[in-house]
Short mmCIF file of C-alpha atoms in Angstrom, two decimals:
data_model
loop_
_atom_site.label_atom_id
_atom_site.label_comp_id
_atom_site.label_asym_id
_atom_site.label_seq_id
_atom_site.Cartn_x
_atom_site.Cartn_y
_atom_site.Cartn_z
CA MET A 247 14.42 -8.50 -0.50
CA LEU A 248 10.85 -7.58 -1.34
CA THR A 249 8.57 -10.27 0.19
CA LYS A 250 5.47 -12.00 -1.17
CA ARG A 251 2.31 -10.69 0.43
CA ILE A 252 -0.36 -12.73 2.09
CA ILE A 253 -3.77 -10.96 2.01
CA PRO A 254 -6.94 -11.98 3.84
CA CYS A 255 -10.06 -10.49 2.19
CA LEU A 256 -13.14 -9.48 4.17
CA ASP A 257 -16.57 -9.05 2.57
CA ILE A 258 -18.54 -6.29 4.06
CA LYS A 259 -22.22 -5.65 4.04
CA ASN A 260 -23.65 -2.64 5.86
CA GLY A 261 -20.54 -2.16 7.84
CA ARG A 262 -20.35 -5.84 9.08
CA THR A 263 -18.42 -8.84 7.78
CA VAL A 264 -20.51 -11.45 6.04
CA LYS A 265 -19.87 -15.08 5.22
CA GLY A 266 -19.25 -17.31 8.28
CA ILE A 267 -16.15 -16.59 10.14
CA ASN A 268 -14.82 -19.11 12.65
CA PHE A 269 -12.08 -17.47 14.62
CA VAL A 270 -11.02 -18.55 18.09
CA ASN A 271 -11.03 -15.79 20.76
CA LEU A 272 -13.20 -13.47 18.77
CA ARG A 273 -15.89 -11.68 20.77
CA ASP A 274 -17.92 -10.63 17.78
CA ALA A 275 -17.31 -12.44 14.55
CA GLY A 276 -19.17 -9.83 12.50
CA ASP A 277 -17.01 -6.90 13.51
CA PRO A 278 -14.57 -6.03 10.72
CA VAL A 279 -12.42 -3.92 12.90
CA GLU A 280 -11.88 -6.76 15.40
CA LEU A 281 -11.17 -9.25 12.64
CA ALA A 282 -8.77 -6.83 10.98
CA SER A 283 -6.80 -6.48 14.22
CA GLN A 284 -6.65 -10.22 14.58
CA TYR A 285 -5.22 -10.63 11.12
CA ALA A 286 -2.71 -7.72 11.71
CA HIS A 287 -1.51 -9.59 14.88
CA GLN A 288 -1.06 -12.83 12.85
CA ASN A 289 1.37 -10.93 10.44
CA ALA A 290 -1.09 -10.62 7.53
CA ASP A 291 0.73 -8.25 5.22
CA GLU A 292 -2.25 -6.31 3.90
CA LEU A 293 -5.97 -6.55 4.07
CA VAL A 294 -8.77 -6.10 1.42
CA PHE A 295 -12.29 -4.95 2.35
CA LEU A 296 -14.76 -5.61 -0.27
CA ASP A 297 -18.08 -3.84 0.25
CA ILE A 298 -20.93 -5.88 -1.24
CA SER A 299 -23.86 -3.97 0.23
CA ALA A 300 -26.09 -1.99 -2.12
CA THR A 301 -27.96 0.51 -0.06
CA GLU A 302 -28.15 4.27 -0.38
CA GLN A 303 -26.36 4.68 2.84
CA LYS A 304 -23.56 2.48 1.60
CA ARG A 305 -20.79 5.07 1.06
CA LYS A 306 -21.43 6.75 4.43
CA THR A 307 -21.27 3.44 6.29
CA LEU A 308 -18.25 2.33 4.44
CA SER A 309 -16.24 5.55 5.03
CA LYS A 310 -17.07 5.34 8.73
CA LEU A 311 -15.76 1.75 8.77
CA VAL A 312 -12.65 2.76 6.94
CA LEU A 313 -11.91 5.36 9.56
CA LYS A 314 -12.33 2.87 12.39
CA VAL A 315 -10.05 0.29 10.71
CA ALA A 316 -7.42 3.01 10.07
CA GLU A 317 -7.49 3.85 13.72
CA ALA A 318 -7.12 0.26 14.78
CA ILE A 319 -4.57 -1.35 12.44
CA ASP A 320 -1.07 -0.47 11.48
CA ILE A 321 -0.74 -2.45 8.24
CA PRO A 322 -1.90 -1.30 4.83
CA PHE A 323 -5.58 -2.03 3.69
CA THR A 324 -7.39 -1.73 0.37
CA VAL A 325 -11.13 -0.94 0.08
CA GLY A 326 -13.17 -1.83 -2.94
CA GLY A 327 -16.76 -2.36 -4.05
CA GLY A 328 -18.90 0.02 -6.25
CA ILE A 329 -16.23 2.73 -6.51
CA CYS A 330 -17.04 4.67 -9.68
CA SER A 331 -15.84 8.25 -9.29
CA VAL A 332 -12.91 10.35 -8.23
CA GLN A 333 -15.06 11.63 -5.50
CA ASP A 334 -15.69 8.06 -4.06
CA VAL A 335 -11.92 7.46 -4.06
CA SER A 336 -11.29 10.79 -2.37
CA ILE A 337 -13.68 10.02 0.52
CA LEU A 338 -12.18 6.64 1.21
CA LEU A 339 -8.63 7.89 1.10
CA LYS A 340 -9.31 10.76 3.35
CA ASN A 341 -10.71 8.35 5.89
CA GLY A 342 -7.50 6.34 5.93
CA ALA A 343 -7.74 3.72 3.18
CA ASP A 344 -4.21 3.13 1.76
CA LYS A 345 -5.47 1.84 -1.55
CA ILE A 346 -8.79 1.52 -3.40
CA SER A 347 -9.78 -1.16 -5.74
CA ILE A 348 -11.87 -0.48 -8.85
CA ASN A 349 -13.61 -3.28 -10.81
CA SER A 350 -16.52 -2.94 -13.05
CA ALA A 351 -16.40 0.91 -13.29
CA ALA A 352 -13.01 0.61 -14.96
CA VAL A 353 -14.62 -1.44 -17.92
CA ASN A 354 -17.57 0.91 -18.07
CA ARG A 355 -15.46 4.03 -18.12
CA PRO A 356 -11.63 3.23 -18.58
CA ASN A 357 -10.77 6.90 -18.22
CA LEU A 358 -11.62 6.62 -14.60
CA ILE A 359 -8.26 4.87 -14.17
CA ASN A 360 -6.44 7.84 -15.72
CA GLU A 361 -8.34 10.21 -13.49
CA VAL A 362 -7.74 8.36 -10.25
CA ALA A 363 -3.95 7.86 -11.15
CA MET A 364 -3.59 11.59 -11.89
CA HIS A 365 -5.37 12.78 -8.76
CA PHE A 366 -4.01 10.40 -6.28
CA GLY A 367 -1.16 8.46 -7.81
CA SER A 368 -0.87 4.93 -9.14
CA GLN A 369 0.38 3.77 -5.69
CA CYS A 370 -3.14 3.71 -4.28
CA LEU A 371 -4.88 2.26 -7.39
CA VAL A 372 -5.63 -1.34 -7.50
CA VAL A 373 -7.70 -2.58 -10.45
CA ALA A 374 -9.58 -5.79 -9.92
CA ILE A 375 -10.20 -8.09 -12.89
CA ASP A 376 -12.68 -11.05 -12.71
CA ALA A 377 -12.06 -13.39 -15.63
CA LYS A 378 -13.10 -16.79 -16.91
CA LYS A 379 -11.89 -18.98 -19.76
CA ILE A 380 -14.38 -19.29 -22.50
CA ASP A 381 -13.50 -21.39 -25.58
CA GLY A 382 -9.88 -21.25 -24.54
CA GLN A 383 -9.80 -17.42 -24.17
CA TRP A 384 -9.58 -15.59 -20.89
CA LYS A 385 -12.54 -13.06 -20.96
CA VAL A 386 -13.20 -10.22 -18.49
CA HIS A 387 -16.43 -10.44 -16.52
CA LEU A 388 -18.45 -7.86 -14.63
CA VAL A 389 -20.55 -7.46 -11.57
CA GLY A 390 -18.77 -9.98 -9.42
CA GLY A 391 -18.13 -12.28 -12.44
CA LYS A 392 -21.87 -12.41 -13.44
CA ILE A 393 -21.73 -10.65 -16.76
CA PRO A 394 -19.29 -11.80 -19.51
CA THR A 395 -17.62 -9.24 -21.91
CA LYS A 396 -15.64 -9.63 -24.99
CA ILE A 397 -12.51 -8.14 -23.41
CA ASN A 398 -9.37 -10.20 -23.46
CA LEU A 399 -7.82 -10.54 -20.05
CA PHE A 400 -4.21 -9.84 -21.16
CA GLU A 401 -5.08 -6.95 -23.44
CA TRP A 402 -7.14 -5.47 -20.63
CA ALA A 403 -4.38 -5.74 -18.06
CA GLN A 404 -1.92 -4.11 -20.52
CA GLU A 405 -4.38 -1.19 -21.06
CA LEU A 406 -4.79 -0.79 -17.33
CA GLU A 407 -0.97 -0.57 -16.75
CA GLU A 408 -0.77 2.12 -19.51
CA ARG A 409 -3.63 4.05 -17.97
CA GLY A 410 -1.94 4.14 -14.60
CA ALA A 411 -3.03 1.15 -12.48
CA GLY A 412 -0.66 0.53 -9.72
CA GLU A 413 -1.52 -3.18 -9.18
CA ILE A 414 -3.79 -5.84 -10.54
CA LEU A 415 -6.00 -8.05 -8.49
CA PHE A 416 -6.77 -11.01 -10.67
CA THR A 417 -9.56 -13.32 -9.72
CA SER A 418 -10.18 -16.46 -11.86
CA MET A 419 -13.93 -17.24 -11.87
CA ASP A 420 -12.94 -20.87 -12.89
CA HIS A 421 -10.92 -21.23 -9.67
CA ASP A 422 -12.79 -19.12 -7.10
CA GLY A 423 -14.52 -21.19 -4.44
CA THR A 424 -13.07 -24.49 -5.78
CA LYS A 425 -10.13 -24.74 -3.27
CA ASN A 426 -8.18 -26.39 -6.08
CA GLY A 427 -5.46 -23.79 -6.40
CA PHE A 428 -4.95 -20.51 -8.22
CA ALA A 429 -4.93 -19.93 -11.93
CA ASN A 430 -1.10 -20.13 -12.18
CA GLU A 431 -0.88 -20.32 -15.91
CA ALA A 432 -2.91 -17.17 -16.54
CA LEU A 433 -1.04 -15.53 -13.65
CA ALA A 434 2.38 -16.31 -15.02
CA ARG A 435 1.33 -14.93 -18.45
CA LEU A 436 0.09 -11.82 -16.81
CA SER A 437 3.40 -11.34 -15.11
CA GLU A 438 5.06 -11.55 -18.51
CA THR A 439 2.54 -9.14 -20.08
CA ILE A 440 2.66 -6.38 -17.50
CA ASN A 441 5.29 -4.88 -15.14
CA ILE A 442 3.17 -3.88 -12.15
CA PRO A 443 2.56 -6.14 -9.20
CA ILE A 444 -0.14 -8.87 -9.47
CA ILE A 445 -2.36 -10.27 -6.65
CA ALA A 446 -3.58 -13.77 -7.22
CA SER A 447 -7.13 -14.44 -6.12
CA GLY A 448 -9.49 -17.49 -6.27
CA GLY A 449 -8.89 -21.11 -5.54
CA ALA A 450 -6.76 -21.13 -2.31
CA GLY A 451 -7.44 -24.50 -0.48
CA CYS A 452 -4.14 -25.47 1.05
CA VAL A 453 -0.57 -24.32 1.73
CA ASN A 454 0.75 -25.93 -1.38
CA HIS A 455 -1.54 -23.68 -3.46
CA PHE A 456 0.24 -20.58 -2.08
CA ILE A 457 3.66 -22.08 -2.80
CA ASP A 458 2.58 -22.83 -6.39
CA THR A 459 1.10 -19.38 -7.09
CA PHE A 460 4.31 -17.71 -6.03
CA LYS A 461 6.57 -20.24 -7.74
CA THR A 462 4.75 -21.18 -10.84
CA GLY A 463 2.23 -18.32 -11.05
CA LYS A 464 4.91 -15.67 -10.30
CA ALA A 465 2.29 -13.78 -8.22
CA ASP A 466 3.41 -10.94 -6.08
CA ALA A 467 0.74 -11.46 -3.43
CA ALA A 468 -2.02 -14.00 -2.79
CA LEU A 469 -5.54 -13.23 -1.58
CA ALA A 470 -7.85 -15.59 0.10
CA ALA A 471 -11.02 -15.40 2.29
CA SER A 472 -12.49 -18.60 3.66
CA VAL A 473 -9.36 -20.63 4.23
CA PHE A 474 -8.29 -17.83 6.66
CA HIS A 475 -11.67 -17.07 8.20
CA PHE A 476 -12.39 -20.57 9.01
CA GLY A 477 -8.94 -21.18 10.41
CA GLU A 478 -8.14 -23.84 7.78
CA ILE A 479 -4.91 -22.03 7.15
CA ASN A 480 -3.15 -20.20 9.85
CA ILE A 481 -1.10 -17.26 8.51
CA PRO A 482 2.07 -17.54 10.75
CA ASP A 483 2.17 -21.31 9.86
CA LEU A 484 1.57 -20.63 6.14
CA LYS A 485 4.49 -18.16 6.24
CA LYS A 486 6.76 -20.60 7.93
CA GLN A 487 5.99 -23.26 5.16
CA LEU A 488 6.62 -20.60 2.45
CA ASN A 489 9.94 -19.72 4.09
CA LYS A 490 10.97 -23.32 4.04
CA GLN A 491 10.33 -23.27 0.31
CA GLN A 492 12.77 -20.31 -0.19
CA ILE A 493 9.93 -17.98 -0.75
CA ALA A 494 10.64 -14.50 0.85
CA VAL A 495 8.01 -13.60 3.36
CA ARG A 496 7.72 -11.23 6.24
CA ILE A 497 7.83 -13.40 9.39
CA MET B 84 2.93 19.45 19.54
CA ILE B 85 3.80 17.82 16.20
CA ALA B 86 2.95 19.57 13.04
CA ILE B 87 1.93 17.52 10.11
CA ILE B 88 2.29 19.65 6.98
CA ASP B 89 -1.02 19.89 5.22
CA TYR B 90 -0.78 20.17 1.54
CA ASP B 91 -3.45 17.66 0.55
CA ALA B 92 -0.91 14.85 0.39
CA GLY B 93 -3.15 11.83 0.43
CA ASN B 94 -3.60 9.45 3.28
CA VAL B 95 -2.49 11.34 6.48
CA ARG B 96 -5.22 9.82 8.66
CA SER B 97 -3.18 6.73 9.30
CA LEU B 98 -0.22 8.86 10.32
CA GLN B 99 -2.32 10.84 12.75
CA PHE B 100 -3.68 7.59 14.26
CA ALA B 101 -0.15 6.11 14.50
CA LEU B 102 1.02 9.23 16.48
CA GLN B 103 -2.16 9.03 18.62
CA ARG B 104 -1.29 5.46 19.51
CA LEU B 105 2.02 6.67 20.73
CA GLY B 106 0.25 9.35 22.86
CA ALA B 107 1.62 12.25 20.76
CA LYS B 108 -0.45 15.22 19.97
CA SER B 109 -0.43 16.29 16.33
CA ILE B 110 -2.06 18.93 14.23
CA LEU B 111 -2.54 18.96 10.49
CA THR B 112 -1.70 22.47 9.33
CA ASN B 113 -0.34 24.77 6.64
CA ASP B 114 -0.08 27.70 8.92
CA PRO B 115 3.68 28.85 8.86
CA LYS B 116 3.42 30.12 12.45
CA LEU B 117 2.21 26.78 13.78
CA ILE B 118 4.70 24.83 11.68
CA LYS B 119 7.61 27.06 12.92
CA ALA B 120 6.54 26.79 16.49
CA ALA B 121 6.02 23.07 16.48
CA GLU B 122 8.37 20.72 18.36
CA LYS B 123 8.68 18.39 15.46
CA VAL B 124 7.43 18.57 11.95
CA ILE B 125 6.34 15.66 9.72
CA PHE B 126 6.33 16.12 5.98
CA PRO B 127 4.13 13.37 4.55
CA GLY B 128 3.60 12.61 0.88
CA GLN B 129 1.85 10.54 -1.59
CA GLY B 130 1.00 10.80 -5.23
CA ALA B 131 2.75 12.70 -7.91
CA ALA B 132 5.80 14.96 -7.37
CA GLY B 133 4.71 17.64 -9.76
CA SER B 134 1.32 18.40 -8.19
CA ALA B 135 2.80 18.13 -4.69
CA MET B 136 5.48 20.73 -5.45
CA ARG B 137 2.77 23.00 -7.02
CA LYS B 138 0.72 22.81 -3.88
CA LEU B 139 3.71 23.60 -1.66
CA LYS B 140 4.68 26.61 -3.76
CA GLY B 141 1.03 27.78 -3.80
CA THR B 142 1.19 28.23 -0.05
CA GLY B 143 4.87 29.35 0.24
CA LEU B 144 5.67 26.05 2.15
CA ASP B 145 8.48 25.37 -0.33
CA LYS B 146 10.35 28.31 1.27
CA LEU B 147 9.39 27.55 4.80
CA ILE B 148 10.41 23.90 5.03
CA PRO B 149 14.14 24.28 4.25
CA MET B 150 14.37 27.01 6.99
CA LEU B 151 13.10 24.89 9.78
CA LYS B 152 15.36 24.22 12.68
CA GLN B 153 13.41 21.52 14.61
CA PRO B 154 13.59 17.83 13.62
CA VAL B 155 11.70 17.34 10.37
CA LEU B 156 10.68 13.83 9.13
CA GLY B 157 9.82 13.42 5.42
CA ILE B 158 7.83 10.28 4.60
CA CYS B 159 7.70 8.62 1.23
CA LEU B 160 7.31 11.42 -1.38
CA GLY B 161 8.06 13.78 1.49
CA MET B 162 11.44 12.26 1.70
CA GLN B 163 12.01 12.49 -2.05
CA LEU B 164 10.93 16.06 -2.06
CA LEU B 165 13.75 16.87 0.35
CA CYS B 166 16.05 16.24 -2.58
CA GLU B 167 17.27 18.53 -5.33
CA ALA B 168 15.13 17.10 -8.18
CA THR B 169 13.22 14.09 -9.22
CA GLU B 170 12.93 12.22 -12.56
CA GLU B 171 9.20 12.05 -11.77
CA GLY B 172 7.97 14.71 -14.29
CA GLU B 173 11.51 16.36 -14.05
CA VAL B 174 10.43 18.33 -11.08
CA ASN B 175 12.67 20.30 -8.76
CA GLY B 176 12.42 19.52 -5.07
CA LEU B 177 13.27 21.56 -2.00
CA GLY B 178 16.98 21.06 -2.54
CA ILE B 179 17.91 20.20 1.07
CA ILE B 180 19.75 17.06 0.03
CA LYS B 181 21.74 17.51 -3.16
CA GLU B 182 20.67 14.45 -4.94
CA LYS B 183 18.38 13.47 -7.78
CA VAL B 184 15.53 10.97 -7.28
CA ILE B 185 15.45 8.35 -10.11
CA ARG B 186 13.03 5.71 -11.34
CA PHE B 187 13.48 2.03 -10.81
CA SER B 188 14.57 0.19 -13.94
CA ASN B 189 12.13 -2.15 -15.74
CA GLN B 190 14.20 -5.06 -14.43
CA VAL B 191 11.93 -4.97 -11.41
CA LYS B 192 8.17 -4.45 -11.21
CA VAL B 193 7.30 -0.83 -10.80
CA PRO B 194 5.95 0.33 -8.32
CA GLN B 195 7.77 -1.62 -5.62
CA MET B 196 4.88 -2.54 -3.45
CA GLY B 197 5.04 -4.41 -0.16
CA TRP B 198 7.33 -5.33 2.75
CA ASN B 199 11.11 -5.10 2.27
CA ASN B 200 13.92 -5.62 4.75
CA ILE B 201 16.13 -2.74 5.76
CA TYR B 202 19.80 -2.82 6.83
CA LYS B 203 22.85 -0.69 7.60
CA LEU B 204 20.62 1.11 10.11
CA GLN B 205 22.02 4.06 11.92
CA LEU B 206 21.17 5.54 15.26
CA PRO B 207 19.23 7.33 16.74
CA LEU B 208 16.34 6.98 14.29
CA PHE B 209 16.64 3.13 14.09
CA LYS B 210 17.14 2.61 17.74
CA GLY B 211 15.50 -0.67 18.77
CA ILE B 212 14.95 -1.77 15.11
CA LYS B 213 16.82 -4.87 14.07
CA GLU B 214 18.91 -5.24 10.98
CA GLY B 215 16.76 -7.04 8.38
CA ASP B 216 13.39 -5.84 9.92
CA PHE B 217 10.55 -5.16 7.48
CA MET B 218 8.99 -1.89 6.44
CA TYR B 219 6.03 -1.32 4.07
CA LEU B 220 7.05 0.54 0.87
CA VAL B 221 5.08 1.81 -2.11
CA HIS B 222 7.07 3.76 -4.66
CA SER B 223 8.35 4.07 -8.29
CA PHE B 224 11.18 6.42 -7.72
CA TYR B 225 14.14 6.08 -5.30
CA VAL B 226 17.22 7.77 -3.93
CA PRO B 227 20.47 5.92 -4.58
CA VAL B 228 22.85 5.20 -1.68
CA ILE B 229 24.58 8.58 -0.82
CA LYS B 230 26.54 10.07 2.03
CA GLU B 231 23.22 11.11 3.77
CA THR B 232 21.93 7.49 3.75
CA ILE B 233 21.14 6.13 7.12
CA ALA B 234 19.41 2.89 6.06
CA GLN B 235 19.23 0.88 2.93
CA SER B 236 17.13 -1.76 1.17
CA ASP B 237 17.47 -3.75 -2.04
CA TYR B 238 15.17 -3.65 -5.04
CA GLY B 239 17.17 -4.71 -8.02
CA GLU B 240 20.02 -2.81 -6.38
CA PRO B 241 20.72 -1.21 -3.03
CA TYR B 242 19.03 2.12 -2.46
CA SER B 243 18.27 4.60 0.41
CA VAL B 244 15.29 3.96 2.58
CA ALA B 245 16.25 6.69 5.06
CA LEU B 246 18.26 9.95 4.85
CA LYS B 247 19.55 12.44 7.26
CA LYS B 248 21.01 15.90 6.82
CA ASN B 249 21.29 18.20 9.87
CA ASN B 250 17.79 18.37 11.35
CA PHE B 251 16.13 16.78 8.26
CA TYR B 252 15.26 13.11 8.27
CA GLY B 253 13.46 11.19 5.52
CA VAL B 254 12.07 7.71 5.23
CA GLN B 255 11.04 6.07 2.01
CA PHE B 256 8.76 3.48 3.81
CA HIS B 257 5.50 4.30 5.57
CA PRO B 258 6.19 3.93 9.35
CA GLU B 259 2.53 4.39 10.08
CA LYS B 260 1.77 1.27 8.07
CA SER B 261 4.83 -0.76 9.07
CA SER B 262 3.46 -2.48 12.20
CA LYS B 263 5.72 -2.58 15.34
CA SER B 264 9.03 -1.62 13.49
CA GLY B 265 7.24 1.41 11.99
CA SER B 266 5.85 2.46 15.31
CA GLN B 267 9.25 2.20 16.89
CA LEU B 268 10.70 4.43 14.20
CA LEU B 269 8.02 7.11 14.97
CA LYS B 270 8.73 6.77 18.66
CA ASN B 271 12.41 7.29 17.93
CA PHE B 272 11.59 10.45 15.89
CA LEU B 273 9.47 11.87 18.62
CA ALA B 274 12.31 11.26 21.16
CA LEU B 275 14.87 13.27 19.08
#
């Protein structure tokens, strides 16, 4: 049976992880490669690296990092952040990324999705959507959720599927950082709207939130950052709890 | 020396690193002489079947691969292309295994993406790998269970996750991305 995936997300700036990370037995908390290895050992199913740096050197630093991660870990990983061309995608995949994640660039130029799917296949193409409920309507936001658009979340997800997205990473801006649980209602509706896998993101605070997002939100995978980084939730323990709830996970 | 067939098939870095972790020397090449002389050959694959076959034909590799006598391992699309044809763009494959690759029904999410357990495992490729172990899969098309099937998984229905015919082996999952079990499979292939 296909299992539900648990995905820690690492924010990267100039080749280093940012945000506080509180891991026992970690020599250097800022080294993404070491952190990635730790998560792989803990049975994380996948990793996401989100590059938030904005320097000229960015692409070069990121591709070097991708190469080091590919060398060190034997689970799949996705790289995202500022990808806006087929060329960007090509460099990251050649260096060993399994999937790339496109966000704002897809809204700015939707045809990029078709181009990437045609060149490299849908299997490596994750499209990230940041959305927020405004007057009862889920609206897509850009630049890490800062800029609102008029685009409806569900229509956008449908369009992305048609254009060749292989997977949707949905972050609810209303839930992100709250630790009050994932946006399960919107997630479940997304699952009814499209037939590609959906990663739930934003709002993880405790084990029950993961149970809910898989059961009620019908998510295929759940992504979180701080609860894992600060050791508030331990992945092997989380998976045991999910398993007890008859949720299929890789143990 | 292990030859990894180079036809611009997406992420082969991880495969090279996985072999390196096992202490195996590999070379990424499209040189027929090097491929023929290699101890083992790995035929990777990602992306679309149509463009992959075009690239293979462009370099004559479509004729070379079926003639190989040493153990050959097709991975993911590489496994699918060992077959006669695929529904993906109605493309003809290499025809080593007389079966058509078909698309998952819309009863399940397509692509299948993630870790699924595998069973009915046959030796020697699955030596040391337990029934029910997990492998990482990303695919929209699949090979039904046939006489060449040497491992199965379920996604809506049972399907082949590994095939064998003579010296040709194929796995639908990505052993280079499947943690310890995947590494064990590569080790078993290297030991053939």
